[in-house]
mmCIF file of C-alpha atoms in Angstrom:
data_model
loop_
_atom_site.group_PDB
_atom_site.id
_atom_site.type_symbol
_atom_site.label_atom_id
_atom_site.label_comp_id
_atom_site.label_asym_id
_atom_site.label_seq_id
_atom_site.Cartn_x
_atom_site.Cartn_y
_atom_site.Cartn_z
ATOM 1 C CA UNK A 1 -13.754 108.700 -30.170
ATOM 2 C CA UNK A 2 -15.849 111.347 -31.166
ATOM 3 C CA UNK A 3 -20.011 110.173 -32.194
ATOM 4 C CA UNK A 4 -19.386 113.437 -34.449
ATOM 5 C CA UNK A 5 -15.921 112.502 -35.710
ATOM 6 C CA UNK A 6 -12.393 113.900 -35.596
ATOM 7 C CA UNK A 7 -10.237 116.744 -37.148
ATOM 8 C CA UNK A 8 -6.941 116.593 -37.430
ATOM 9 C CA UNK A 9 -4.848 119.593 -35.998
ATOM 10 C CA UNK A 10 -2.042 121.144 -38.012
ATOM 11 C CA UNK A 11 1.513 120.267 -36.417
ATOM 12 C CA UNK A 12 2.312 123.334 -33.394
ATOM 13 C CA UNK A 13 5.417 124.852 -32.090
ATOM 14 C CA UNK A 14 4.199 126.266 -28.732
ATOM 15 C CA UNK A 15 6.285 128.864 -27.492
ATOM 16 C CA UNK A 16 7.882 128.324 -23.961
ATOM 17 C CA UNK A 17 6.464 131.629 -21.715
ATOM 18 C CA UNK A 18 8.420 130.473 -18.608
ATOM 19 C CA UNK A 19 10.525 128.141 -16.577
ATOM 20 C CA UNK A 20 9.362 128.449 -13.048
ATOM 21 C CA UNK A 21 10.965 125.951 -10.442
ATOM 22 C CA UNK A 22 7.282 125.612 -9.209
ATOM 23 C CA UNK A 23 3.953 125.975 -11.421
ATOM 24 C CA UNK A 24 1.018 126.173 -8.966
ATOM 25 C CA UNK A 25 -2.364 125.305 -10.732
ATOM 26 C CA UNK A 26 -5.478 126.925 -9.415
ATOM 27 C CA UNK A 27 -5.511 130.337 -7.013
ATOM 28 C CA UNK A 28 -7.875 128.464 -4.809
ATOM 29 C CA UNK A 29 -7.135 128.198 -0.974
ATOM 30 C CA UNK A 30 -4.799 125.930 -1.625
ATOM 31 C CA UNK A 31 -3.114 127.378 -4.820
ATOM 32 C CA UNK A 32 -2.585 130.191 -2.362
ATOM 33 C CA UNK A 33 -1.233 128.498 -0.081
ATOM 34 C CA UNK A 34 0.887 126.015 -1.901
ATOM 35 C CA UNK A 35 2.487 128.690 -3.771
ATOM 36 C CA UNK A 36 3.657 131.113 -1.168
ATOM 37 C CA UNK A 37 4.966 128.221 0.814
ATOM 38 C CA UNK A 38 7.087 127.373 -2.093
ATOM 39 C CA UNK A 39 8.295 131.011 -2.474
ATOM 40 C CA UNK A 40 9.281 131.267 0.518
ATOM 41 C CA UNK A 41 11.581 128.638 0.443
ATOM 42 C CA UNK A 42 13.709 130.061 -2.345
ATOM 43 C CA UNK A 43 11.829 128.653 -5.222
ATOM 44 C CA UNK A 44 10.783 130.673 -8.463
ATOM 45 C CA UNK A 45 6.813 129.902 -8.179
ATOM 46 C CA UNK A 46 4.272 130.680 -10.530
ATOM 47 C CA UNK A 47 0.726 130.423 -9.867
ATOM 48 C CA UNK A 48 -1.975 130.026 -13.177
ATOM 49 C CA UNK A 49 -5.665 131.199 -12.812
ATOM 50 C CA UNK A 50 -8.438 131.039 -14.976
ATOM 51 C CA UNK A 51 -10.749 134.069 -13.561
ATOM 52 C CA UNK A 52 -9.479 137.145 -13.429
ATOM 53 C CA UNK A 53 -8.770 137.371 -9.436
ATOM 54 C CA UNK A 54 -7.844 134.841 -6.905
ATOM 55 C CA UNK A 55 -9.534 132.763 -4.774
ATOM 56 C CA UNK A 56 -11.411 129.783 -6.220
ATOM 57 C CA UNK A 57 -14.366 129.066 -3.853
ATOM 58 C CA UNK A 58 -14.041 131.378 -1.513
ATOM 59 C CA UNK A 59 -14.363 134.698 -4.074
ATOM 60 C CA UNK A 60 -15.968 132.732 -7.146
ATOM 61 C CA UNK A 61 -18.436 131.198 -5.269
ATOM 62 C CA UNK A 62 -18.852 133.846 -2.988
ATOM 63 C CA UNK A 63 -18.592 130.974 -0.241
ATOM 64 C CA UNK A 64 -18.624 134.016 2.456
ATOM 65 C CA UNK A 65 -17.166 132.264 5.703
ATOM 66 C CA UNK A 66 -13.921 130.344 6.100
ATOM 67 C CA UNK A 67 -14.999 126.905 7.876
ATOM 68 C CA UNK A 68 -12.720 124.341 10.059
ATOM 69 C CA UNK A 69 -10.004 126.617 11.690
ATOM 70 C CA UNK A 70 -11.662 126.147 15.377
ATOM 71 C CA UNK A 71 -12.369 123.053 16.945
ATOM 72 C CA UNK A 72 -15.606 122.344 19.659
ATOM 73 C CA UNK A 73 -13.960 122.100 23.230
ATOM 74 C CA UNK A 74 -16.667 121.702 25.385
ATOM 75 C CA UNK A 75 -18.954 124.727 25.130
ATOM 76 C CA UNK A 76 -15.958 126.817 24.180
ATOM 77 C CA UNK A 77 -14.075 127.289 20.367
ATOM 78 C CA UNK A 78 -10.619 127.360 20.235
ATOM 79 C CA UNK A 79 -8.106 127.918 17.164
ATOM 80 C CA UNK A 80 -6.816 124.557 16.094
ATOM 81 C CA UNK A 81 -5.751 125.689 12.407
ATOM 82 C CA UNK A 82 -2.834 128.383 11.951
ATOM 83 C CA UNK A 83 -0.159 129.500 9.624
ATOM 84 C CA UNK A 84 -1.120 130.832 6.431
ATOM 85 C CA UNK A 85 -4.792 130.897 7.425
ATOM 86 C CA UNK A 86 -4.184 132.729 10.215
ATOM 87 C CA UNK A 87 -2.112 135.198 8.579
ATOM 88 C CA UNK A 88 -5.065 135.755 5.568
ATOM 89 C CA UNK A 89 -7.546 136.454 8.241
ATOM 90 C CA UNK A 90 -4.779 139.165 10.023
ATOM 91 C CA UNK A 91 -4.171 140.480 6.516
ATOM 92 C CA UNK A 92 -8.275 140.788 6.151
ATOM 93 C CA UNK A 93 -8.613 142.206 9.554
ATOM 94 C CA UNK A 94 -6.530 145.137 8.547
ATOM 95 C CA UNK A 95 -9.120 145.746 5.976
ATOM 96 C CA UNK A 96 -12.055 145.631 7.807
ATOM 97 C CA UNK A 97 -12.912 142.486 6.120
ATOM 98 C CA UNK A 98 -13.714 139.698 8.514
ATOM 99 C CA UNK A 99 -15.622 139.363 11.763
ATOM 100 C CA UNK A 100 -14.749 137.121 14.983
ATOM 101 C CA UNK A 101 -15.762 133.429 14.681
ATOM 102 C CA UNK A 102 -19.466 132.959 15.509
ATOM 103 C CA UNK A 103 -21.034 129.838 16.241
ATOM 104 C CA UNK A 104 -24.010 128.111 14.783
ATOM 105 C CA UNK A 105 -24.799 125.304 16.917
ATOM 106 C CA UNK A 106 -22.041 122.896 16.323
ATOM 107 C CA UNK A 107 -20.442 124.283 13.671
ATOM 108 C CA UNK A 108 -18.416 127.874 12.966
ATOM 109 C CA UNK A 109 -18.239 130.558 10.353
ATOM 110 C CA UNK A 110 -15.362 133.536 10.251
ATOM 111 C CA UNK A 111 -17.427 135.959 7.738
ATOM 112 C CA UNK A 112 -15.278 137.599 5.599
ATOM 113 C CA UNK A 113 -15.939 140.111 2.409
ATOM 114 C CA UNK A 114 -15.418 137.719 -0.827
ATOM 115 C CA UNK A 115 -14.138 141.479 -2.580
ATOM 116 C CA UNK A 116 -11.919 142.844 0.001
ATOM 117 C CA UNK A 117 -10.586 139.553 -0.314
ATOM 118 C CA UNK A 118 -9.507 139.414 -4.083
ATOM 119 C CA UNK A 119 -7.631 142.191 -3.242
ATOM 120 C CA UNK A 120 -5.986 141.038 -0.067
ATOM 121 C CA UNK A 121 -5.187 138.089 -2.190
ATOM 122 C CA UNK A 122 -3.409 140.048 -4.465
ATOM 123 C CA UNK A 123 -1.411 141.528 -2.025
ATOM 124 C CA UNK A 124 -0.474 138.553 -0.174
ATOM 125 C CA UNK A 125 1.030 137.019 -3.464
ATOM 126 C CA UNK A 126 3.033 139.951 -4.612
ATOM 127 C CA UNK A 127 4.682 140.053 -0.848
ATOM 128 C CA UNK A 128 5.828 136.689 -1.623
ATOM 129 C CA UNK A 129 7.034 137.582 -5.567
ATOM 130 C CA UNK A 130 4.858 135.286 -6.841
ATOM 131 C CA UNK A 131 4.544 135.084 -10.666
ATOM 132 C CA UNK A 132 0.654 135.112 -11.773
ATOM 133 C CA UNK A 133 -0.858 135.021 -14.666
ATOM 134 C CA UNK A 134 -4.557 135.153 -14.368
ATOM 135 C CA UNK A 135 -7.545 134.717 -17.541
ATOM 136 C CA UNK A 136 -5.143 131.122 -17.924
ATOM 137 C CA UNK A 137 -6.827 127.953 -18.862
ATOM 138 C CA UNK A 138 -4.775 124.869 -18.595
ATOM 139 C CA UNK A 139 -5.718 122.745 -21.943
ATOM 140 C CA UNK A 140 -2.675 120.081 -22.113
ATOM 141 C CA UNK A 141 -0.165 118.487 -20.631
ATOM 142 C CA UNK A 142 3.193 116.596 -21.872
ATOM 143 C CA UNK A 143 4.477 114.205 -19.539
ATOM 144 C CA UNK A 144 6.740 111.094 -19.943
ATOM 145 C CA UNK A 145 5.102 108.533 -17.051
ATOM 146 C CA UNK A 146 4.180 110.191 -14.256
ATOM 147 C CA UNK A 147 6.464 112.890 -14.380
ATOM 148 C CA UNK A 148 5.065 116.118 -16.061
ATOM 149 C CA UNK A 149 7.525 118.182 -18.544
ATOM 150 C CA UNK A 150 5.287 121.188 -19.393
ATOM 151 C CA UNK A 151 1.977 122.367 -19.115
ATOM 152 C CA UNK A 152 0.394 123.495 -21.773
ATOM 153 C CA UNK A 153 -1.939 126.607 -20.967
ATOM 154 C CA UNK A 154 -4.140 129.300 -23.622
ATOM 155 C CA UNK A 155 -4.894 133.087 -22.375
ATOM 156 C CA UNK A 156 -5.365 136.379 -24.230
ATOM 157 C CA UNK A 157 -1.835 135.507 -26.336
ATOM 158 C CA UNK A 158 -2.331 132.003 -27.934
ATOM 159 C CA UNK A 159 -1.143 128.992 -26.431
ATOM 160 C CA UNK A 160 2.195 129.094 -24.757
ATOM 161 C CA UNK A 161 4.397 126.174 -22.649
ATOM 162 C CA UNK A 162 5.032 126.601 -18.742
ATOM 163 C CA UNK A 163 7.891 124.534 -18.305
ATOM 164 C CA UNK A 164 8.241 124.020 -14.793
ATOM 165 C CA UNK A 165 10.308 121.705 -11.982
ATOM 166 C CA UNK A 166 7.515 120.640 -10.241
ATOM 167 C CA UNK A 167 4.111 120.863 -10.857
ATOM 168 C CA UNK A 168 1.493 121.314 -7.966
ATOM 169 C CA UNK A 169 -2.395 120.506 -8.968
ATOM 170 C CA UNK A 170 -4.933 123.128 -6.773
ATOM 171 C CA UNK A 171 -7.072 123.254 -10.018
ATOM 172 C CA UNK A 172 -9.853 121.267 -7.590
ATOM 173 C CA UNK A 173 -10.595 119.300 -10.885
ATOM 174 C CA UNK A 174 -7.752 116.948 -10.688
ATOM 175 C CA UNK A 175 -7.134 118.872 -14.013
ATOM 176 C CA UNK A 176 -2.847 118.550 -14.401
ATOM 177 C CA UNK A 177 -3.332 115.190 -13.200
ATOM 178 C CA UNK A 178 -6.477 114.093 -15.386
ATOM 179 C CA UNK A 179 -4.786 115.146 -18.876
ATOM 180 C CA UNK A 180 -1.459 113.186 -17.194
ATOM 181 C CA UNK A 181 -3.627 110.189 -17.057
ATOM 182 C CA UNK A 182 -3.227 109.821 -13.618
ATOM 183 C CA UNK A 183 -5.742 107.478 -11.888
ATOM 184 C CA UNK A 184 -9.202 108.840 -10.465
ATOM 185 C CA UNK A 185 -12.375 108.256 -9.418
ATOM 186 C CA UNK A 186 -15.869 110.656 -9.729
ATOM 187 C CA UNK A 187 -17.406 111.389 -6.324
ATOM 188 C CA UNK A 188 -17.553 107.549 -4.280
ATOM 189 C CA UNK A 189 -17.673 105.817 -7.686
ATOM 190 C CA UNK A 190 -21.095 105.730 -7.734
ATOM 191 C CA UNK A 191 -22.504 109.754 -7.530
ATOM 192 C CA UNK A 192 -21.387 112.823 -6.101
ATOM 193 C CA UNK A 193 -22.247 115.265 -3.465
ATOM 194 C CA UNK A 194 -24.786 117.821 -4.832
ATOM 195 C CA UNK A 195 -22.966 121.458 -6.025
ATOM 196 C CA UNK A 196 -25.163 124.665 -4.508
ATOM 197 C CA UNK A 197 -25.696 128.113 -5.821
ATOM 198 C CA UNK A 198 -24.736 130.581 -3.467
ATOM 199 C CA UNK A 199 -25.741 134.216 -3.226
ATOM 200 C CA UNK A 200 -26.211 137.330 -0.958
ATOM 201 C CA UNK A 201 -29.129 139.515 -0.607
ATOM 202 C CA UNK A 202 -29.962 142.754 0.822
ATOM 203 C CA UNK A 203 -32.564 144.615 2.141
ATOM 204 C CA UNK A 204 -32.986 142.188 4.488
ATOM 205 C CA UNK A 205 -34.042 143.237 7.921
ATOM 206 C CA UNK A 206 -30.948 142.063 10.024
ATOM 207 C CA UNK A 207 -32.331 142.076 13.547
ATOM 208 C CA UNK A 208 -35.624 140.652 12.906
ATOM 209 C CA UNK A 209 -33.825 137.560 10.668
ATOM 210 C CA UNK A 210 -31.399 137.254 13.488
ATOM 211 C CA UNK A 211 -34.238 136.114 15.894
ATOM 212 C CA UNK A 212 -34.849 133.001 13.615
ATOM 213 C CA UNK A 213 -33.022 129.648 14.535
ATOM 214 C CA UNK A 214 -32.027 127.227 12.045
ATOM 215 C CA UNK A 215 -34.779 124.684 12.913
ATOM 216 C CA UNK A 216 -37.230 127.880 12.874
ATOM 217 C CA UNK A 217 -36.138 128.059 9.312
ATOM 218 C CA UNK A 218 -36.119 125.154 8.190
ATOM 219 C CA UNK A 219 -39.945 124.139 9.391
ATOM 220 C CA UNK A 220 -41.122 127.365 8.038
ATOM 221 C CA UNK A 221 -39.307 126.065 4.283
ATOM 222 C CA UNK A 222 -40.749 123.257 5.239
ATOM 223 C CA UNK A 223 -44.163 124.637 5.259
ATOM 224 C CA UNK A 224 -43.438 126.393 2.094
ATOM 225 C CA UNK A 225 -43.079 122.772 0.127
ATOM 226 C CA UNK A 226 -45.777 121.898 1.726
ATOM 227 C CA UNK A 227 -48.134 124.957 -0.519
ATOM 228 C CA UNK A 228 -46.298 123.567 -3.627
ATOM 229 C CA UNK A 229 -42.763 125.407 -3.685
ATOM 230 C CA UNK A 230 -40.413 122.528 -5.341
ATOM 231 C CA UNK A 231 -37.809 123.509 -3.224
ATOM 232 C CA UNK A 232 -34.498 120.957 -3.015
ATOM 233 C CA UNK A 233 -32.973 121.819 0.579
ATOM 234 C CA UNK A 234 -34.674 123.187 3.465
ATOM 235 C CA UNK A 235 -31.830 122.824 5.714
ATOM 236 C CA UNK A 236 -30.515 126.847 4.817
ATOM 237 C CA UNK A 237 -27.297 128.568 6.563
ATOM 238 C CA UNK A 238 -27.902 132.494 6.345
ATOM 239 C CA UNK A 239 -25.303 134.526 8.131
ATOM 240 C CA UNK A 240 -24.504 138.295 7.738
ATOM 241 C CA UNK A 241 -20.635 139.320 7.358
ATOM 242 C CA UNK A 242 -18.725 142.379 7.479
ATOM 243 C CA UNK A 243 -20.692 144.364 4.532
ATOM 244 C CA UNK A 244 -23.662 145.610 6.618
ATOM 245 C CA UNK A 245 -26.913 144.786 5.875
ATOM 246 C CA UNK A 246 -25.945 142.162 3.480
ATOM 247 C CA UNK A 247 -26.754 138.102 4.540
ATOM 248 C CA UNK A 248 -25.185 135.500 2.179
ATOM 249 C CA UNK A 249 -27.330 132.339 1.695
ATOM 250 C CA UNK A 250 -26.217 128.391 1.364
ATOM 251 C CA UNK A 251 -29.808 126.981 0.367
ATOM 252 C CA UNK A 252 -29.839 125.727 -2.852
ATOM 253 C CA UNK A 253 -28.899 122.024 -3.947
ATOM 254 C CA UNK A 254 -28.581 121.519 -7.378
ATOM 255 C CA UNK A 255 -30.539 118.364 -9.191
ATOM 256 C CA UNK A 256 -31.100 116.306 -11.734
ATOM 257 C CA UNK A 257 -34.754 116.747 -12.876
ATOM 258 C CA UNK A 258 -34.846 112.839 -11.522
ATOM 259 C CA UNK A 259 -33.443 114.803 -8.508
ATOM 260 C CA UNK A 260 -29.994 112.837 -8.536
ATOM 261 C CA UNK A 261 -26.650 115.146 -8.874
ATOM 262 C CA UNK A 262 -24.887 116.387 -11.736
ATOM 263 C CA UNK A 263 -21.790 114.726 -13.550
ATOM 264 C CA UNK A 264 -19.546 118.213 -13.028
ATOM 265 C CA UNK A 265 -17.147 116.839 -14.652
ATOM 266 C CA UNK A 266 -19.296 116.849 -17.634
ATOM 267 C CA UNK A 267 -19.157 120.248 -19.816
ATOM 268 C CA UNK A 268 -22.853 119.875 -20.716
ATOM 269 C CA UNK A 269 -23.853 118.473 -17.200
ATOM 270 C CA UNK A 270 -21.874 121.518 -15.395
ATOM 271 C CA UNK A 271 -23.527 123.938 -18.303
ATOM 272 C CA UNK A 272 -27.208 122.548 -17.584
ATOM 273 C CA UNK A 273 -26.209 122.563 -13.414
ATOM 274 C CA UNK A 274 -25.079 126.489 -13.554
ATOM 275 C CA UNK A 275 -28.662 127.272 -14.949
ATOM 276 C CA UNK A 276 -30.106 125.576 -12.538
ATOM 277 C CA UNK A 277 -28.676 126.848 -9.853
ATOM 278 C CA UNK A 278 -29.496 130.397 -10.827
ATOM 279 C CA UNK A 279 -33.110 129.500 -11.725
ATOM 280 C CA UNK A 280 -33.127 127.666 -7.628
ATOM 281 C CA UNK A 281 -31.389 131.211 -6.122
ATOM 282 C CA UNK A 282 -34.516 133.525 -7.473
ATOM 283 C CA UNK A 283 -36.742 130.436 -6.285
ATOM 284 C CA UNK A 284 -35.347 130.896 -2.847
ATOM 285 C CA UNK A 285 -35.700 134.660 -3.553
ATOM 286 C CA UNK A 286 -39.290 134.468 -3.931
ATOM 287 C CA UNK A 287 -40.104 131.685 -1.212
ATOM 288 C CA UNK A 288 -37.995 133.465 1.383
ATOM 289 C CA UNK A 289 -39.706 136.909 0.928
ATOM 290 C CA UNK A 290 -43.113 135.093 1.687
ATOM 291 C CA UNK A 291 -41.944 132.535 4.170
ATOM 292 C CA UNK A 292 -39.239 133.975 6.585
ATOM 293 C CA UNK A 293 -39.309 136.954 8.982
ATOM 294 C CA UNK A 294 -37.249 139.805 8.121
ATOM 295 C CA UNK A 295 -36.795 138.809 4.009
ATOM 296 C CA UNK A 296 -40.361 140.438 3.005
ATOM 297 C CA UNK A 297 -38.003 143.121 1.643
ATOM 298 C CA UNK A 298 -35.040 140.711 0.360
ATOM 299 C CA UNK A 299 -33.259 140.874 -3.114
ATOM 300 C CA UNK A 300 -30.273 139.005 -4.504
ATOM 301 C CA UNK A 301 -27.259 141.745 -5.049
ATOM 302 C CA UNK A 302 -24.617 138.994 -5.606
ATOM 303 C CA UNK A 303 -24.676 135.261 -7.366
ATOM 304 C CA UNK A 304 -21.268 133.378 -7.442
ATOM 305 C CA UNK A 305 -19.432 133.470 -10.578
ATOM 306 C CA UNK A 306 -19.652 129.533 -10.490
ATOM 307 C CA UNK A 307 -21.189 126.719 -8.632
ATOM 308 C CA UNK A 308 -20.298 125.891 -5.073
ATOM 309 C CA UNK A 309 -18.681 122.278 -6.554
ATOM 310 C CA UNK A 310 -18.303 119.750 -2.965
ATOM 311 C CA UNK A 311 -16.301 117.035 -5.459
ATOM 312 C CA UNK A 312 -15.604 115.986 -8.919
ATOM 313 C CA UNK A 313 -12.440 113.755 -9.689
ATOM 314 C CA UNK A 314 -10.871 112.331 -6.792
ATOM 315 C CA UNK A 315 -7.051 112.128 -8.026
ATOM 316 C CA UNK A 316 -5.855 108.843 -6.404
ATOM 317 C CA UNK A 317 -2.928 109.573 -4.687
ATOM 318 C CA UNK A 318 -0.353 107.510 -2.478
ATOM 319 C CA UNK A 319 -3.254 107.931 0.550
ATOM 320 C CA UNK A 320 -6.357 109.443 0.033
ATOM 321 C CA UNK A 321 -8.088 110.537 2.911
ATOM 322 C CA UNK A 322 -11.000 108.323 3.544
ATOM 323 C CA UNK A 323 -14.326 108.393 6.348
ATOM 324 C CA UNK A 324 -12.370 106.319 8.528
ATOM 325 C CA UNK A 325 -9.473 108.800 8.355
ATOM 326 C CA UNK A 326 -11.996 111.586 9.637
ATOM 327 C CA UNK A 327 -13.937 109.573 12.000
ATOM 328 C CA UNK A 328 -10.454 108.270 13.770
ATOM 329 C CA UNK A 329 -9.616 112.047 13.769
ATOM 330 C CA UNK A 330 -6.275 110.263 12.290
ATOM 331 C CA UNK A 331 -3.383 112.989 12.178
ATOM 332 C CA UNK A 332 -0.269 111.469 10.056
ATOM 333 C CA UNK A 333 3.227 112.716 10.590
ATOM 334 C CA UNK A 334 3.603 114.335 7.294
ATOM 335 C CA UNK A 335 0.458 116.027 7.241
ATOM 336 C CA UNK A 336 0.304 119.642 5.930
ATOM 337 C CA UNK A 337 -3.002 120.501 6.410
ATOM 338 C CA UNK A 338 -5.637 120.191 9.362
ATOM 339 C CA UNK A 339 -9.495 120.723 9.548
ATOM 340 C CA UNK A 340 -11.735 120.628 12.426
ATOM 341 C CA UNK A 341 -15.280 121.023 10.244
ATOM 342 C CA UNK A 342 -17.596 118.511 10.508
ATOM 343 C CA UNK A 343 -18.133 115.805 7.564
ATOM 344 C CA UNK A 344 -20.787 116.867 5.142
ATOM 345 C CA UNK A 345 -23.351 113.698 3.304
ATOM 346 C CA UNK A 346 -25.264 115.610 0.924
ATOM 347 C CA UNK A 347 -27.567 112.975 -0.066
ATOM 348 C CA UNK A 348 -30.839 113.081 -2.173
ATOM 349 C CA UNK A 349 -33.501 114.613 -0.246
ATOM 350 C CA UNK A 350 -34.025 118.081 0.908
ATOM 351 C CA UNK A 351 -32.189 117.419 4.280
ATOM 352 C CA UNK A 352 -27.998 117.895 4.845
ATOM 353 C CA UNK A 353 -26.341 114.900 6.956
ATOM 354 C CA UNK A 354 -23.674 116.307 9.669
ATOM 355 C CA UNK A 355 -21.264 113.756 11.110
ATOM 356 C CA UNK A 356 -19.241 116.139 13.858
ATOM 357 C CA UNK A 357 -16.132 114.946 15.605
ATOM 358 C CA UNK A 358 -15.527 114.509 19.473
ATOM 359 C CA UNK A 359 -15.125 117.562 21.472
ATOM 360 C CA UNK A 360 -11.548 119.174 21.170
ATOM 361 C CA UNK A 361 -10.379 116.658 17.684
ATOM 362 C CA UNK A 362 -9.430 117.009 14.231
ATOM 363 C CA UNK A 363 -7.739 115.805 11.239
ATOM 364 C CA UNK A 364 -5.152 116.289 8.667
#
């Protein structure tokens, strides 16, 4: 309960607004995903967003590169994830909205324009026929057990009852499944991986910044601490995409002021993390203008909508996928989904743990 106290509500007749065989949660990556799969089977899908245009991550946050689809075989990459994601990045290629895979080290990026891709989105679900309804906040569920009966979601016309045949959670919260009091856990049970800020900047001078390794960077960020610049990460990952003379920037990593993460599953945690995360981007602004070749003229054009969130509730499911999974590259039977990105620790500190698999592997 409440320190404040309660209310009580007045008794509510909530209008059914549709009867879907499949209610997809979240346009995320995997909203996407989940709900053209179903339409294409035959099934009357519906997909519920909160923002106003698809994508989750990769256009909220403006994550700018699609990680994972190519796998490290010797000194060569090679596609190891298909399907849908192959046919988003053949619908964005059509645009002129995605480069070739490039390689940083280890690891990959596919750039692609976070825009061009609300759109592209937009056209991929209406090929399929599916249903959206975007500006839609899931706020309740009714359920008997485990098995949901409706979801309960509020938009521009009140509140209104989806009452589907099967539900399918992409919110990335766990949210269906948290107000169905299905079990979960936050982060390992003990903390969670650190959310960052992401933005792009131009006026950046491309050719000069391109010069500059990773390690160049970070021991010139480094340096930068070292004058008395409270910076959180000095591990950065700039990268230019297809909109020229634009770089997007991971650098931030967003802290307590003890310097432990944020509870983002915590309305006044996640409200206190978002302004702190745009305070760190103009921090970077500043530091990178004085500190890194090419940025003297750098300005930030372009802050995600939201935090870049790495967890919150872990829903726990029949299997979750656990360290052991990854680091056994273990590939079930009835696995849907496949990854060949490198596991991420986050830890306190300014620097970014990579654990990459063996040459040619990956995991479902």
């Amino acid at each position: 309960m409440s320190e404040l106290g309660v209310i009580e509500e007045r008794a509510r007749q909530t209008p059914v607004v549709a009867r879907p065989d499949v209610l997809v949660v979240g346009g995320g990556s995997a909203g996407i995903a989940a709900a053209c799969a179903a339409a294409r089977t035959g099934a009357r899908t519906m997909l519920v967003e909160r923002y106003g245009f698809l994508g989750g991550t990769l256009t909220a946050v403006t994550l700018g590169g699609f990680c994972g689809g190519y796998g490290l075989f010797g000194d060569e990459l090679r596609e190891v994830v298909g399907g849908f994601y192959r046919e988003l990045v053949e619908r964005l290629r059509a645009r002129d909205a995605v480069h070739s895979v490039r390689r940083i080290g280890k690891v990959h990026t596919v750039p692609y324009d976070p825009s061009r891709l609300r759109l592209v989105l937009d056209e991929t679900l209406d090929a399929q026929g599916v249903d959206l309804l975007l500006h839609t906040q899931v706020v309740d569920v009714v359920h008997q057990g485990s098995v949901v009966e409706a979801v309960i979601v509020a938009n521009k016309a009140g509140r209104g009852a989806i009452v589907p045949r099967m539900v399918i959670d992409c919110s990335g919260d766990g949210d269906v499944a948290f107000l169905a009091g299905a079990e979960f856990v936050l982060g390992d049970g003990k903390g969670m991986q650190y959310a960052s800020s992401m933005f792009r900047m131009l006026g950046v001078d491309v050719a000069t910044f391109a010069g500059l390794t990773r390690e160049q960077a970070t021991e010139r960020l480094e340096r930068a601490v070292a004058d008395g610049h409270a910076l959180t990460r000095t591990t950065v990952a700039p990268w230019t995409g297809p909109v020229p003379d634009v770089v997007h920037l991971n650098a931030t990593k967003i802290t307590r002021p003890d310097g432990s993460p944020f509870n983002l599953a915590d309305p006044r945690e996640l409200t206190a993390a978002e302004k702190e995360g745009r305070r760190q981007a103009y921090l970077y602004e500043e530091v990178m203008r004085q500190y890194l070749p090419g940025f003297a003229q750098g300005r930030i054009v372009e802050l995600g909508a939201n935090l870049g969130v790495r967890e919150t509730r872990h829903i726990l499911g029949d299997h979750v996928l656990s360290e052991h999974d990854f680091e056994t590259c273990r590939k079930p039977d009835d696995g849907v989904v496949c990854s060949a990105w490198p596991m991420e620790i986050h830890e306190q500190g300014r620097k970014t743990t990579w654990k990459h698999l063996p040459d040619g592997e990956y995991y479902k």
